[in-house]
Amino acid sequence: MNTTIDRQPDTADSPTTQVELAITGMTCASCVARVERKLGRVAGVQAAGVNLTTERATVTYDPALANPAQLISAVEAAGYGAAPWIEQPAASEDEATAHRRELRRRLRTLGLGVVLSAAVLVLAMAPDLAIFPSARSHDYLLALLALPVWLYVGRDFHRGALTNLRHGAANMDTLISLGSSVAYLYSLAVTLAGSSQAVYFDTAALIVTLIYLGKVLEAAARGRAGEAIRRLAGLQPRTARVLRNGQERDLPTAQIVQGDLLLVRPGEQVPVDGLVLAGESSVDESMLTGESLPVAKTAGDTVIGATVNGTGALQVQATAVGRHTVLASIIRLVEQAQGSKAPVQRLADRISGIFVPAVMGLATLTFLGWLLSGHGLGQSLVPAIAVLIVACPCALGLATPTAIMVGTGRGAGMGILIKGGESLERIQSLTTVVLDKTGTVTEGKPRLTGVQPLADLSADDLLRLAAGLERASEHPLGQAIVRGAEDQGLQLPPPPTVFRSITGGGVQGTVEGHDVLVGSPRLFGEQGIELAGQTATNRHTRTPVQPAAAGVLPAIRPQPEALPNRSYLPHDSLTHAGQVREALEAEGHSALLVAVDGRLAGTIAVADTIKEGAAEAVASLRALGLDVTLLTGDNARTAAAIARQAGIERVVAEVRPEEKAAEVARLQAQGRVVAMVGDGINDAPALAQADVGIALGTGTDVAMATAGITLVRGDLRSVPRAIALSRATMRTIKQNLCWAFGYNLLLIPLAALGIVNPILAAAAMAFSSVSVVTNSLRLGRTRIRF
């Protein structure tokens, strides 16, 4: 890889900017909806998304109308804490330590709750065990044992409920605090009054303890869901051996600056991204690409920070450090994806916004219904408390983000970077995958395979002039011509004095005083240059190209199977240029026509080989039920030859870069859901037009910035893996949401009817949240077939 994975958007020309805020105090989906609603009401805010799992808000706003301080004030006005989120990839270990410390604190609190709640339950179920002789003193003992549970173990619930109350809102904390407080305070009032009514101290204690248990399990599981980020950040080596002023020094990686000379010994990690200046070795890049085979490295090759050096020693010049390394870019991309939402979550968010008030209303109706039906005060309170407790907005809030966290983390380990929930959701509906040819299906490193000059121009002269023009071009075919001429030992002419690149057609310029044109038959037709022995037709414009007089091009039919081993095409028989080109293209060679001073001068053959695994990838895509199309600017015969090798049945050839997006749009107009796979700048419009853009990480920054999914490796087999992983993630999200909705729809009515008591309700509520997170964690172990 020679590019970074992620590029921060340039907002200089944009009226909006984006900020991320760390949010504290959220407990459920109702909190998420409330924070989003408050942020959305700030003048200038265009979009606000809040993620419960990562506890982070992403806000897009107009800096002329709003600023981060106003956004923070809006969150605080809603009863939550907010601060600018500071990117600290190196702090992942500290964050993990803090998480473990918090988990231990919670476990100690839980232990207190379990011991006291168990004592309350035993004494409530077996009053004969009481050490006090009277029922009244027995109830006092229950009140005393339950008090620390209700007040101390449940303090987070009460604090959250009071905070929301001050702001005229309610959330999950409100339901738990209200339910446990009603049970405890009612029982305390009955005890103090000396009434013979039943008391519910055991209910109050067990409600708090069971739900707190669920919160502890949930926190532990959510910590595991974030392991992908910590694992990625932990790959960065802490020290590096740097050569400065002729002396070797071991320095912290954070102190390395661009241009430093690094010494990487056998078995060590490469500290940062760099360029190999000396040495030979093989480097294990599996942490980045998922590919187990080491990659050979020698002088001139690039290496990526955190990869593992093999048996050789390398001298590396640092080219990217800190947040600019590939690893840091991947971490940012995964964090952004984990903080995103799938559109399917919108329904859950809308429901969560009214969920808690609706539950409180149902609890009130339940209480009144039981009371008016002739039941006593205590009997009426029990089902109302059960309604309050059994409702679980947590499961709704955790359903999507936990699955996205685990899915994107799993993808990062496989070299698949998914930018967010929207791409995940779209990919499940794919019907068609469109593959770019050069650099995607093929290696993208073509080489010269033949030269066919005219009679009055030698092969060397033809190749020199074409290479002299192409040396000003960055196109892979042009570079292949230049490399081929250099390999032949030819002295290239000076750079062209005039040069023009004709998008999708070829190049034109002045070399050694000659007007030279290299390109496709369509370009020659547009330039009015006659082709011998044929009438060329443009697939799009249908412009006829008339043949020149017979005998202008003395040429020969090549033997395509021999081309890779020959410097030039053979000169032992005569035919026309069209026949030469057709024979080349039928075998997968790209035939470029060359004109000198307005006349056809010959044909140059260049071939690009199909990538290893491309045919396997296409077969896997078809096994997933997807149609596969090859889309290329190359000529139809060459494209058809490559398609045959890859097992692709549908080919769209001779398209200009701007026409690629139009072809994707045409497929979409037919009702197809299209994924575009490409790697070049010319693929960017099509990647943006497609329902899902998939870029190869070996390609350009523009392509990767446009795509929704980036494959770190250039291996096409990662495409079906990415699709299979995305489908598995969406299945998990749907399972979570179905469970969360189904749970509430079933158990709230049962609680209102008195079938589910408050203790069972508390256990069920805790189980609901834990089950959603556990189901998401299961995704990390799901086998991805392809």
XYZ file of C-alpha atoms in Angstrom, residues 383-631:
249
model
C -48.706 -4.701 38.780
C -48.065 -0.973 38.235
C -44.526 -1.407 39.559
C -44.107 -4.466 37.338
C -45.092 -2.393 34.266
C -42.536 0.271 35.185
C -39.769 -2.279 35.692
C -40.387 -4.703 32.839
C -40.192 -2.012 30.137
C -36.732 -1.964 28.573
C -35.694 0.938 26.352
C -32.068 -0.163 26.832
C -32.476 -3.076 24.447
C -33.836 -0.727 21.776
C -30.909 1.633 22.190
C -28.268 -1.101 22.144
C -29.677 -3.203 19.290
C -27.974 -1.391 16.421
C -24.773 0.172 17.834
C -23.499 -2.980 19.514
C -23.928 -5.002 16.314
C -22.220 -2.290 14.258
C -19.352 -2.124 16.760
C -18.739 -5.849 16.617
C -19.293 -6.126 12.854
C -16.999 -3.263 11.906
C -14.393 -4.467 14.390
C -14.531 -7.937 12.881
C -14.193 -6.391 9.429
C -11.141 -4.360 10.447
C -9.411 -7.576 11.459
C -10.186 -8.988 8.006
C -8.912 -5.923 6.147
C -12.473 -4.723 5.434
C -13.199 -1.151 6.530
C -16.917 -0.330 6.611
C -17.601 3.383 6.989
C -20.986 3.140 8.667
C -24.432 1.748 9.190
C -25.860 3.099 5.962
C -23.499 1.008 3.852
C -24.274 -2.009 6.015
C -27.995 -1.632 5.458
C -27.796 -1.048 1.726
C -25.543 -4.019 1.090
C -28.159 -6.541 2.208
C -30.344 -5.597 -0.778
C -27.646 -5.818 -3.448
C -28.585 -7.459 -6.716
C -25.687 -6.431 -8.956
C -21.940 -5.953 -8.517
C -20.130 -3.863 -11.126
C -16.371 -4.415 -11.358
C -13.889 -2.011 -12.858
C -11.309 -3.868 -14.946
C -7.887 -2.262 -14.648
C -6.478 -2.538 -11.132
C -9.574 -4.304 -9.859
C -10.040 -7.497 -11.867
C -6.586 -7.189 -13.413
C -3.279 -6.382 -11.743
C -3.294 -2.856 -13.118
C 0.378 -3.265 -14.072
C 0.303 -3.885 -17.815
C 3.462 -4.589 -19.794
C 4.527 -4.156 -23.370
C 3.910 -7.318 -25.408
C 4.382 -6.242 -29.023
C 5.100 -3.505 -31.565
C 3.791 -3.476 -35.168
C 5.298 -0.624 -37.229
C 4.549 0.507 -40.769
C 7.007 -0.289 -43.527
C 8.518 3.170 -43.517
C 9.015 3.299 -39.706
C 11.135 0.902 -37.674
C 9.826 -0.768 -34.561
C 12.432 1.044 -32.468
C 11.442 4.445 -33.866
C 7.751 3.766 -33.356
C 8.309 2.650 -29.778
C 10.660 5.586 -29.023
C 8.167 8.189 -30.220
C 5.257 6.579 -28.376
C 7.292 6.198 -25.168
C 8.547 9.769 -25.463
C 4.950 10.970 -25.474
C 3.700 8.573 -22.794
C 6.465 9.522 -20.352
C 4.346 12.614 -19.605
C 1.312 10.452 -18.836
C 0.446 8.659 -15.587
C -1.884 6.152 -17.250
C -0.891 2.506 -16.552
C -0.852 1.643 -20.267
C 1.378 4.597 -21.007
C 3.751 3.676 -18.209
C 3.920 0.134 -19.595
C 5.050 1.515 -22.960
C 7.728 3.615 -21.255
C 8.980 0.647 -19.202
C 8.983 -1.528 -22.311
C 11.099 0.959 -24.243
C 13.549 1.245 -21.357
C 13.756 -2.537 -21.092
C 14.672 -2.624 -24.795
C 17.565 -0.271 -24.049
C 16.166 2.531 -26.204
C 17.248 6.113 -25.597
C 14.022 7.982 -24.950
C 13.545 11.387 -26.572
C 13.261 14.539 -24.451
C 9.902 15.185 -22.760
C 7.206 16.370 -25.176
C 7.070 20.106 -25.746
C 3.283 19.905 -26.051
C 1.190 17.329 -24.223
C -2.551 16.748 -23.928
C -4.353 13.916 -22.199
C -7.680 13.040 -23.801
C -9.848 11.435 -21.112
C -10.929 7.952 -22.090
C -9.200 8.209 -25.457
C -5.435 8.591 -25.301
C -2.670 11.199 -25.407
C -1.400 13.668 -27.967
C 1.695 15.848 -28.117
C 4.836 16.970 -29.887
C 7.907 14.738 -29.642
C 11.148 15.633 -31.437
C 9.160 17.967 -33.679
C 6.585 15.307 -34.638
C 2.890 15.413 -33.804
C 2.311 12.057 -32.095
C -1.046 10.562 -31.139
C -1.433 7.341 -29.109
C -4.861 5.967 -28.308
C -7.979 4.076 -29.250
C -9.641 3.667 -32.661
C -12.473 5.884 -31.443
C -10.011 8.692 -30.703
C -8.459 8.243 -34.146
C -11.913 8.470 -35.683
C -12.646 11.660 -33.762
C -9.301 13.064 -34.950
C -10.089 12.133 -38.560
C -7.124 9.750 -38.924
C -7.787 6.932 -41.361
C -7.332 3.312 -40.347
C -6.231 0.795 -42.942
C -8.415 -2.074 -43.992
C -11.473 -1.415 -41.786
C -14.333 0.877 -40.938
C -14.197 1.577 -37.236
C -17.405 2.407 -35.400
C -17.678 4.137 -32.061
C -19.969 2.172 -29.761
C -21.412 5.346 -28.301
C -21.263 7.971 -31.075
C -21.504 5.573 -34.036
C -19.031 7.733 -35.930
C -17.769 5.866 -39.039
C -14.032 5.837 -39.712
C -13.203 5.194 -43.337
C -10.269 2.947 -44.243
C -7.220 4.285 -45.991
C -6.104 3.093 -49.360
C -4.985 -0.504 -49.530
C -1.346 -1.125 -48.888
C -0.783 1.815 -46.560
C -0.096 -0.490 -43.645
C 2.071 -3.463 -44.403
C 1.390 -5.532 -41.289
C 1.235 -9.117 -40.143
C -1.111 -11.247 -38.073
C 0.579 -11.797 -34.729
C 0.705 -15.029 -32.831
C -0.879 -13.801 -29.564
C 0.170 -16.755 -27.488
C 3.793 -15.932 -28.277
C 3.535 -12.228 -27.563
C 4.637 -12.267 -23.914
C 7.998 -13.730 -24.939
C 8.675 -11.372 -27.835
C 10.011 -7.872 -28.017
C 8.221 -7.110 -31.266
C 5.512 -8.643 -33.383
C 6.819 -10.909 -36.163
C 7.237 -9.556 -39.704
C 6.580 -12.623 -41.843
C 3.113 -11.977 -43.368
C 0.882 -9.085 -44.396
C -2.552 -8.040 -43.204
C -4.363 -4.881 -42.203
C -4.139 -2.923 -38.957
C -7.662 -3.918 -38.024
C -6.790 -7.590 -38.203
C -3.702 -7.075 -36.077
C -5.701 -5.190 -33.459
C -8.566 -7.696 -33.457
C -6.183 -10.629 -33.032
C -4.457 -8.895 -30.124
C -7.649 -7.861 -28.405
C -9.202 -11.302 -28.786
C -6.391 -12.619 -26.616
C -6.764 -9.934 -23.956
C -4.121 -7.505 -25.186
C -4.823 -3.795 -25.424
C -3.874 -2.573 -28.902
C -2.969 1.129 -28.960
C -2.773 2.837 -32.315
C 0.043 5.276 -32.975
C -0.140 8.148 -35.446
C 2.784 10.335 -36.448
C 2.172 13.662 -38.163
C -1.446 12.805 -38.848
C -0.884 9.341 -40.377
C -1.322 5.917 -38.867
C 2.175 4.691 -37.978
C 1.614 1.378 -36.231
C 0.176 -0.611 -33.353
C 1.589 -1.214 -29.883
C 0.316 -4.141 -27.811
C 0.075 -3.989 -24.020
C -1.354 -6.716 -21.785
C -2.633 -6.687 -18.228
C -2.922 -10.000 -16.409
C -5.919 -11.036 -14.340
C -5.472 -10.898 -10.577
C -4.974 -14.046 -8.568
C -8.291 -14.983 -7.002
C -10.396 -12.829 -9.339
C -12.189 -15.822 -10.848
C -12.762 -17.256 -7.358
C -14.192 -13.908 -6.216
C -16.600 -13.750 -9.141
C -17.752 -17.315 -8.454
C -18.353 -16.387 -4.783
C -20.353 -13.298 -5.762
C -22.545 -15.400 -8.011
C -22.959 -17.927 -5.208
C -24.326 -15.039 -3.118
C -27.014 -14.597 -5.769
C -25.497 -11.479 -7.355
C -25.175 -10.537 -11.022
C -21.654 -9.476 -11.983
C -20.808 -6.909 -14.672
C -17.379 -5.867 -15.968
C -17.235 -2.128 -16.694
